[in-house]
Amino acid sequence: MKGALLAAAAAVLTGGASAAHDHRHAHQALFEKRGHNDTGICVPGCTTVYTTITGEAGLYFPPVTATPKPVTTSKPPVPTTPAGPITVPTPIAQTCPTPGVYTFPATTVVVTETITACGASTTVVPSGTHTLGGVTTIVETATTVVCPYATTKTVAGVVTSVIETTTYVCPSAGTYTIGPITTAVTKTETVVVPVVATYCPGTYTADAVITTIVETATVVYCPFTTPAPAPVATVAPVAQAQAAAPAPQAASPSPAAVVPVAAQAAASKPNKGSPKLGAKGDKWAMTYTPYTPSGDCKGPSEVMSDVSAIARLGFDTLRVYSTDCDTLPNVGAAAAANGLKLIVGVFIGKVGCDNTSPDVAHQVAALKEWAAWDMVSLVVVANEALFNKFCTVDQLRDLIVHVKTELGSVGYTGPLTTTDVVSAWLEQDVSSICSVIDVVACNAHAYFNAGTRPEAAGSFVAGQLALVEKVCGKSGYVMETGWPKAGVCNGEACAGPEQQRTAIHSIKEALGKKAVFFSFTDDPWKKPGACNCEQSWGCGEVFGA
């Protein structure tokens, strides 16, 4: 077992920022999942809602060096493990009631958003009374700090560690320790001190362990490692660069069609004879959104210039997210002129997947009117709608069937899918969605896994795709992947021009023929976000633009 020794605890998830929904900036909505910082002194980089959470406090028992006593039980002893699912990577307290040989299986926890939990650190103290823990902050002037801190409470003889929030007045410039605890020991001991622990998105693993216990009622803590190297399960990112959310179309939707039962049944089945997706080489597709640096719509000539440049880079497909900004006629014409295919989409940017909603109706009507199906490689219904809780599984399944029926009525017979972060595919029963899509798709950004360096980005993204393919038992494709050229370091994942170049090369080598790179240009119209990276995912220059 490796890693820090922490006490068991529960988690509090961060909240996401919401964006305005005016005509020009509705596409802002999903680009910023990090909240605005409201506790920057204590926990920089994220917004956290703090509440009281509890977990067992206790001592860490070092490895026993005494000769093991013979065990004569007829059955292997069974440790007492915590009840309920393990949702945060705090060490698992395993109680071994009797001497014997115990086996602790490997445990994996997937963290999909930044989590603040009651963790712990260990320190060796001599006999006596000691003041430990707390949160230390340095202020340059008199300041009032609203700060979470970890402490212990005793209720009915049971000691628990908790996170509480305090308002602390720093009367002048200086260094202050907020919320320390006092503990007394009679001999030199290793003491577990509760602390506020923040976990970045990633996959944490507690290794399998077989150990011999020689004392009665021994507690063994099985700590988690830092985020595991790829390929791993999902890391949905706190601040994944997302597809541009569309503004509503100006055209009025067509009246709702009455679809015969037989047609509905046919629409619920994957299309047959769908063309094989992907490229022969290592450059398949690039995302493209026709927005100016200020977030306005680009005109036909600007779109033509961009699309021509993408074609010269060697890509054969563009992914667009919706139908706003005359995407279909303008990007469609430019793609046709440059021999490119399109991945088109129906975008969901708010709660609810009502098939009759104006946003959906506008987009479906625009696709039906355009109907240049010979250019379309794939239709993507919704982008991260499950992860953002815009749709339930059943709602998304019904929406996919609805879109398939509508587009099929005007001649589209190609493949349809939806795309989401890997956690959305893994953490719920999506079998009903699997039954109505032709291929499976995910968005995977290695930058948001704190344990992934740029050179390992390709293996990480490939591992993410393999997980999603296994969920549905279908061929899969990555609808978004990339690396920012500017932003903060997320653990081992640092942003920068050279890091971006390294990561993009790694992804291209690993699965460029099945991946859509995000994105062609930077997006100054976005807010920078907590990671200060949201504007900086443009990777056209890496490919030679």
XYZ file of C-alpha atoms in Angstrom:
545
model
C 0.000 0.000 0.000
C 1.283 3.455 -0.921
C 0.145 7.033 -0.485
C -1.040 9.280 2.299
C -2.803 7.846 5.331
C -6.223 9.437 5.684
C -9.259 8.876 7.878
C -12.481 7.665 6.258
C -14.789 10.518 5.236
C -17.655 11.607 2.992
C -17.511 14.102 0.117
C -19.015 17.439 -0.874
C -19.070 18.174 -4.592
C -18.341 21.498 -6.184
C -21.006 23.410 -8.013
C -20.732 24.504 -11.606
C -21.061 27.973 -13.049
C -23.980 28.683 -15.311
C -23.785 30.897 -18.351
C -26.114 33.433 -19.867
C -28.446 32.290 -22.609
C -28.650 35.286 -24.937
C -28.584 34.835 -28.718
C -24.835 35.254 -29.086
C -23.619 33.522 -25.949
C -25.912 30.596 -25.311
C -23.039 28.468 -26.583
C -21.083 29.520 -23.468
C -23.174 27.277 -21.238
C -21.104 24.105 -21.039
C -17.608 25.495 -21.330
C -17.111 26.349 -17.690
C -17.767 23.594 -15.211
C -15.588 25.065 -12.480
C -17.380 27.431 -10.144
C -16.139 30.886 -9.261
C -13.746 30.884 -6.333
C -15.360 32.094 -3.108
C -12.840 30.685 -0.626
C -9.621 31.530 -2.388
C -7.470 31.855 0.706
C -8.236 28.390 2.002
C -9.074 26.270 -1.038
C -7.983 28.066 -4.219
C -9.230 27.056 -7.613
C -12.764 25.847 -7.021
C -16.079 26.686 -5.452
C -17.076 24.273 -2.713
C -20.270 23.959 -0.707
C -19.253 23.003 2.813
C -21.326 21.044 5.263
C -20.604 18.832 8.245
C -19.360 15.391 7.231
C -18.174 12.620 9.487
C -15.694 9.805 9.487
C -13.867 7.605 11.931
C -10.781 9.051 13.617
C -8.114 6.775 15.020
C -4.509 5.684 15.035
C -2.450 4.179 12.260
C -0.986 0.821 13.220
C 2.503 0.276 11.758
C 3.471 -3.161 10.378
C 3.693 -5.813 13.103
C 7.168 -7.295 13.507
C 6.311 -10.037 16.019
C 6.218 -13.659 14.905
C 2.695 -14.477 13.695
C 0.674 -16.808 15.868
C -0.748 -19.940 14.246
C -4.307 -19.584 13.013
C -6.594 -22.548 13.535
C -9.896 -21.223 12.256
C -11.837 -23.318 9.744
C -12.730 -20.229 7.677
C -10.514 -17.275 6.762
C -11.162 -14.308 9.075
C -13.198 -11.526 7.482
C -12.406 -7.860 8.129
C -15.177 -5.447 8.994
C -15.392 -2.913 6.179
C -17.252 0.401 5.972
C -20.921 0.144 5.016
C -22.148 1.676 1.755
C -20.276 2.683 -1.413
C -16.830 4.267 -1.206
C -17.127 7.592 -3.018
C -13.936 9.396 -2.027
C -10.341 8.111 -1.975
C -9.883 8.356 1.787
C -8.234 5.234 3.230
C -10.526 2.341 3.975
C -10.537 1.461 7.670
C -10.567 -2.333 7.865
C -11.161 -3.800 11.354
C -9.555 -7.206 11.877
C -11.411 -8.700 14.879
C -9.158 -11.717 15.458
C -5.588 -12.773 14.596
C -5.236 -14.368 11.168
C -4.357 -13.809 7.528
C -6.563 -11.148 5.925
C -7.044 -10.347 2.264
C -8.109 -6.832 1.289
C -9.180 -6.666 -2.385
C -8.102 -3.830 -4.637
C -10.537 -0.926 -4.626
C -10.890 1.805 -7.233
C -12.660 5.134 -6.749
C -13.421 7.388 -9.728
C -13.581 11.089 -8.864
C -15.447 13.031 -11.549
C -15.395 16.483 -9.966
C -13.173 18.273 -7.460
C -14.067 16.882 -4.030
C -13.403 18.389 -0.626
C -13.510 15.795 2.141
C -12.369 15.263 5.691
C -8.983 13.649 5.273
C -6.037 13.235 7.605
C -2.306 13.461 7.933
C -0.116 11.523 10.333
C 2.562 12.801 12.655
C 4.720 11.185 15.340
C 4.466 12.988 18.688
C 6.122 12.311 22.065
C 4.176 12.039 25.295
C 2.459 15.244 26.283
C -0.156 17.684 25.003
C 0.121 18.916 21.414
C -1.698 21.456 19.229
C -1.991 20.036 15.713
C -3.787 20.502 12.401
C -5.878 23.465 11.405
C -5.598 25.626 8.312
C -2.700 28.070 8.068
C -3.188 31.218 6.037
C -1.020 34.305 5.474
C -2.732 37.687 5.107
C -1.204 41.024 4.195
C -3.813 43.178 5.916
C -6.714 42.885 8.338
C -9.012 40.319 6.732
C -12.105 38.288 7.551
C -11.685 34.723 6.278
C -14.555 32.277 5.676
C -12.758 28.990 5.855
C -13.417 25.241 6.112
C -11.388 23.411 8.732
C -11.147 19.865 10.039
C -11.604 18.960 13.688
C -12.887 16.146 15.906
C -16.028 15.725 17.970
C -17.021 13.198 20.607
C -20.678 12.181 20.727
C -21.832 9.387 23.067
C -18.237 8.265 23.434
C -17.636 8.012 19.660
C -14.883 10.224 18.228
C -15.502 11.443 14.697
C -13.632 13.765 12.384
C -15.676 16.524 10.795
C -15.369 19.456 8.418
C -16.863 22.679 9.674
C -16.814 26.237 8.407
C -15.719 29.198 10.473
C -15.571 32.939 9.986
C -12.186 33.998 11.303
C -11.147 37.624 11.796
C -7.451 38.231 11.138
C -6.936 41.569 12.945
C -3.729 42.489 11.118
C -1.153 41.215 8.660
C 0.427 37.950 9.712
C 0.257 34.154 9.721
C -2.783 32.534 11.330
C -3.670 28.918 12.082
C -7.416 28.392 12.013
C -9.150 25.516 13.807
C -6.252 23.465 15.241
C -6.973 20.604 17.642
C -5.330 19.662 20.920
C -4.430 16.052 21.680
C -2.685 14.414 24.651
C -0.731 11.137 24.513
C 1.043 9.178 27.231
C 3.778 7.779 25.016
C 5.345 8.376 21.607
C 2.654 7.614 19.048
C 1.730 8.143 15.414
C -1.346 10.378 15.562
C -3.872 10.883 12.786
C -4.748 14.568 12.466
C -7.932 15.529 10.582
C -7.350 17.892 7.678
C -9.325 19.357 4.798
C -8.428 17.215 1.785
C -9.166 18.249 -1.803
C -9.165 15.560 -4.511
C -8.796 16.443 -8.173
C -10.645 14.424 -10.831
C -8.976 11.104 -11.434
C -8.946 7.412 -10.698
C -7.580 6.405 -7.309
C -6.608 2.838 -6.466
C -6.046 1.028 -3.177
C -3.875 -1.982 -3.999
C -4.878 -5.512 -3.016
C -3.127 -6.559 0.202
C -2.645 -9.847 2.059
C -1.431 -9.324 5.612
C -1.006 -11.331 8.821
C -2.557 -9.838 11.959
C -1.313 -11.059 15.365
C -3.334 -8.811 17.654
C -7.061 -8.740 18.382
C -9.230 -5.874 17.089
C -6.550 -4.324 14.882
C -7.564 -1.533 12.481
C -5.695 -1.441 9.168
C -5.958 1.575 6.871
C -5.678 0.805 3.141
C -4.749 4.112 1.499
C -5.329 5.059 -2.124
C -2.570 6.042 -4.479
C -2.632 9.297 -6.401
C -4.570 9.126 -9.682
C -3.562 5.991 -11.553
C -1.775 6.192 -14.911
C -3.773 5.557 -18.056
C -5.602 3.582 -19.195
C -8.025 4.177 -16.355
C -11.672 4.715 -15.671
C -13.225 8.119 -16.132
C -12.045 11.457 -14.900
C -14.644 13.714 -15.848
C -13.347 16.635 -15.566
C -14.098 19.589 -13.481
C -13.473 21.939 -16.328
C -13.424 20.005 -19.550
C -13.380 22.219 -22.600
C -16.808 21.638 -24.022
C -18.618 21.958 -27.279
C -20.193 25.289 -28.050
C -23.824 25.359 -26.997
C -26.095 26.724 -29.691
C -28.284 29.772 -29.754
C -31.873 29.139 -30.949
C -32.506 29.097 -34.679
C -34.594 31.859 -36.182
C -36.730 29.542 -38.310
C -40.034 28.267 -36.962
C -40.240 24.547 -36.286
C -42.363 22.270 -38.381
C -45.556 20.935 -36.788
C -44.991 17.754 -34.807
C -45.360 14.727 -37.037
C -47.554 11.749 -36.177
C -45.287 8.713 -36.530
C -46.856 5.269 -37.053
C -46.089 2.647 -34.431
C -44.173 0.557 -36.973
C -41.981 3.545 -37.810
C -41.311 4.171 -34.128
C -40.215 0.558 -33.670
C -37.905 0.804 -36.659
C -36.417 4.025 -35.325
C -35.554 2.366 -32.033
C -33.172 -0.003 -33.811
C -29.691 0.996 -34.972
C -29.449 1.838 -38.657
C -28.218 -0.922 -40.905
C -25.497 -0.578 -43.461
C -23.970 2.486 -41.785
C -20.692 3.656 -43.334
C -17.528 2.853 -41.443
C -16.315 5.881 -39.515
C -12.804 7.094 -38.903
C -9.798 7.753 -41.108
C -7.165 5.574 -42.691
C -4.402 7.759 -41.279
C -3.963 9.511 -37.946
C -6.065 12.632 -38.585
C -9.793 12.058 -38.799
C -11.766 15.060 -37.552
C -11.592 18.504 -35.968
C -14.305 20.338 -34.025
C -15.405 23.613 -35.563
C -17.683 26.352 -34.252
C -18.315 29.400 -36.465
C -17.803 32.054 -33.781
C -15.671 35.191 -33.861
C -13.299 36.012 -30.969
C -16.107 38.076 -29.424
C -18.628 35.244 -29.739
C -20.579 36.564 -32.719
C -21.351 34.501 -35.807
C -18.767 34.319 -38.568
C -19.856 35.071 -42.119
C -19.596 32.686 -45.099
C -16.193 33.996 -46.250
C -14.629 33.602 -42.800
C -16.044 30.106 -42.500
C -14.715 29.194 -45.926
C -11.237 30.401 -44.951
C -11.252 28.345 -41.728
C -12.585 25.177 -43.327
C -10.108 25.423 -46.198
C -7.276 25.697 -43.670
C -8.514 22.604 -41.802
C -8.665 20.665 -45.070
C -5.065 21.632 -45.851
C -4.014 20.141 -42.506
C -5.086 16.711 -43.738
C -8.353 16.226 -41.863
C -11.286 14.745 -43.754
C -14.165 15.479 -41.340
C -15.503 18.396 -39.287
C -17.610 18.068 -36.174
C -20.219 20.805 -35.637
C -22.467 20.839 -32.602
C -25.693 22.457 -33.692
C -27.374 24.519 -36.371
C -26.910 28.049 -34.992
C -25.008 30.762 -36.871
C -26.100 29.267 -40.233
C -23.768 26.362 -39.532
C -25.392 23.952 -41.996
C -25.455 26.204 -45.085
C -22.145 27.990 -44.379
C -20.012 25.203 -42.969
C -21.752 22.718 -45.265
C -20.858 24.740 -48.363
C -17.262 25.197 -47.228
C -16.925 21.487 -46.419
C -18.343 20.506 -49.801
C -15.928 22.861 -51.567
C -12.998 21.248 -49.746
C -14.120 17.623 -49.948
C -14.811 17.233 -46.211
C -17.489 15.208 -44.432
C -19.515 16.496 -41.486
C -20.474 15.192 -38.066
C -23.644 17.152 -37.323
C -25.473 17.494 -34.040
C -28.611 18.297 -32.088
C -27.542 20.193 -28.994
C -29.154 20.138 -25.548
C -28.054 23.075 -23.419
C -30.521 23.104 -20.540
C -32.490 20.766 -18.307
C -35.024 18.655 -20.152
C -35.027 16.588 -23.336
C -38.566 17.308 -24.446
C -38.890 16.250 -28.076
C -41.276 19.139 -28.683
C -39.081 21.835 -27.108
C -38.412 24.821 -29.402
C -34.634 24.340 -29.293
C -34.847 20.711 -30.419
C -37.560 21.431 -32.979
C -35.562 24.297 -34.526
C -32.475 22.152 -34.904
C -34.274 19.102 -36.276
C -36.225 21.283 -38.713
C -32.978 22.892 -39.924
C -31.373 19.489 -40.483
C -34.410 18.209 -42.368
C -34.474 21.286 -44.596
C -30.742 21.064 -45.330
C -30.727 17.276 -45.838
C -27.292 17.021 -47.507
C -26.937 13.466 -46.210
C -24.202 12.459 -48.646
C -21.901 14.765 -46.649
C -22.867 13.440 -43.206
C -20.743 10.767 -41.522
C -22.565 10.804 -38.182
C -25.357 12.554 -36.272
C -24.649 13.228 -32.588
C -27.745 13.776 -30.467
C -26.757 15.777 -27.364
C -23.292 16.549 -26.008
C -22.700 15.607 -22.352
C -26.412 15.874 -21.565
C -26.255 13.044 -19.020
C -23.195 14.419 -17.234
C -24.776 17.859 -16.970
C -28.086 16.296 -15.862
C -29.916 17.964 -18.731
C -31.436 14.580 -19.628
C -32.260 11.381 -17.848
C -31.299 8.128 -19.542
C -34.884 7.497 -20.643
C -35.310 11.054 -21.931
C -32.118 10.837 -23.960
C -33.088 7.456 -25.363
C -36.460 8.852 -26.469
C -34.800 11.916 -27.966
C -32.425 9.785 -30.034
C -35.372 7.754 -31.343
C -37.258 10.959 -32.128
C -34.353 12.478 -34.076
C -33.738 9.199 -35.901
C -37.397 9.066 -36.928
C -37.503 12.692 -38.063
C -34.292 12.560 -40.083
C -35.186 9.150 -41.472
C -38.405 10.627 -42.856
C -36.330 12.803 -45.194
C -33.821 10.167 -46.229
C -31.105 9.920 -43.578
C -30.006 6.313 -43.074
C -26.564 6.869 -41.592
C -25.392 6.278 -38.000
C -26.576 8.189 -34.933
C -25.108 8.352 -31.450
C -24.772 10.541 -28.383
C -21.569 11.520 -26.636
C -20.725 12.056 -22.985
C -17.880 11.902 -20.511
C -16.912 8.408 -19.452
C -18.395 8.666 -15.965
C -21.836 9.255 -17.461
C -21.550 5.948 -19.328
C -20.238 4.016 -16.333
C -22.254 5.266 -13.379
C -25.795 4.401 -14.484
C -27.668 1.844 -16.533
C -27.437 3.107 -20.119
C -28.475 -0.146 -21.808
C -31.591 1.496 -23.278
C -29.372 4.085 -24.970
C -26.962 1.424 -26.196
C -29.886 -0.303 -27.924
C -30.739 2.702 -30.122
C -27.318 4.042 -31.131
C -25.121 2.745 -33.924
C -21.744 3.524 -32.374
C -20.729 4.652 -28.889
C -18.906 7.943 -28.326
C -17.206 9.813 -25.501
C -15.450 13.089 -24.777
C -12.071 12.504 -23.114
C -9.604 15.203 -22.078
C -6.477 13.861 -20.414
C -5.574 17.293 -18.998
C -8.288 16.869 -16.386
C -6.672 13.733 -14.992
C -4.150 15.040 -12.476
C -1.977 11.954 -12.873
C -1.555 12.142 -16.659
C 1.454 13.876 -18.167
C 1.229 15.180 -21.749
C 3.234 12.295 -23.180
C 0.697 9.823 -21.731
C -2.364 11.618 -23.099
C -2.822 9.147 -25.953
C -2.840 6.056 -23.767
C -5.212 7.762 -21.350
C -7.737 8.691 -24.044
C -7.469 5.232 -25.599
C -8.206 3.721 -22.191
C -11.258 5.940 -21.797
C -12.611 4.861 -25.165
C -12.048 1.182 -24.376
C -14.169 1.531 -21.241
C -17.065 3.063 -23.151
C -16.879 0.486 -25.936
C -17.192 -2.221 -23.303
C -20.352 -0.614 -21.857
C -22.334 -0.935 -25.065
C -20.410 -3.651 -26.863
C -20.127 -1.388 -29.916
C -17.336 0.303 -31.820
C -16.504 3.658 -30.276
C -15.149 7.049 -31.236
C -13.861 10.039 -29.287
C -15.907 13.137 -30.126
C -13.659 15.583 -28.238
C -10.056 15.363 -27.134
C -7.181 17.797 -26.879
C -4.909 19.706 -24.508
C -4.763 23.427 -23.591
C -1.798 25.618 -24.492
C -2.329 27.825 -21.420
C -3.656 27.294 -17.907
C -2.693 26.053 -14.464
C -1.050 22.753 -13.673
C -3.546 20.072 -12.652
C -1.160 17.802 -10.785
C 1.123 16.229 -13.389
C -1.011 17.658 -16.204
C 0.414 21.078 -17.048
C -0.804 23.358 -19.818
C 1.502 25.119 -22.274
C 2.439 25.239 -25.962
C 5.021 22.466 -25.710
C 2.810 20.362 -23.468
C -0.029 20.756 -25.947
C 2.190 19.720 -28.824
C 3.401 16.657 -26.911
C -0.101 15.633 -25.847
C -1.646 16.108 -29.289
C 1.122 14.029 -30.861
C 0.526 11.299 -28.279
C -3.224 11.250 -28.950
C -2.710 11.319 -32.715
C -0.361 8.364 -32.528
C -2.651 6.376 -30.240
C -6.026 6.858 -31.930
C -6.029 9.809 -34.315
C -8.060 7.755 -36.793
C -10.950 7.534 -34.289
C -10.699 10.900 -32.522
C -12.105 14.390 -33.050
C -9.565 17.001 -31.944
C -10.799 19.960 -29.930
C -10.527 22.625 -31.304
C -9.306 24.423 -34.437
C -8.762 27.862 -32.848
C -8.687 29.381 -29.392
C -11.950 30.817 -28.064
C -11.368 34.269 -26.520
C -15.122 34.728 -26.110
C -15.176 32.211 -23.264
C -14.465 32.990 -19.637
C -11.023 31.647 -18.634
C -12.498 29.392 -15.931
C -10.872 28.288 -12.684
C -8.143 26.407 -14.544
C -7.488 29.522 -16.683
C -7.504 27.235 -19.713
C -10.968 27.516 -21.276
C -9.899 29.975 -23.961
C -6.784 28.063 -24.996
C -7.684 24.735 -26.612
C -7.002 25.781 -30.186
C -4.624 23.225 -31.685
C -4.586 24.118 -35.382
C -1.002 25.344 -35.108
C 0.121 21.975 -33.778
C -0.999 20.430 -37.070
C 0.646 23.188 -39.134
C -2.011 25.889 -39.530
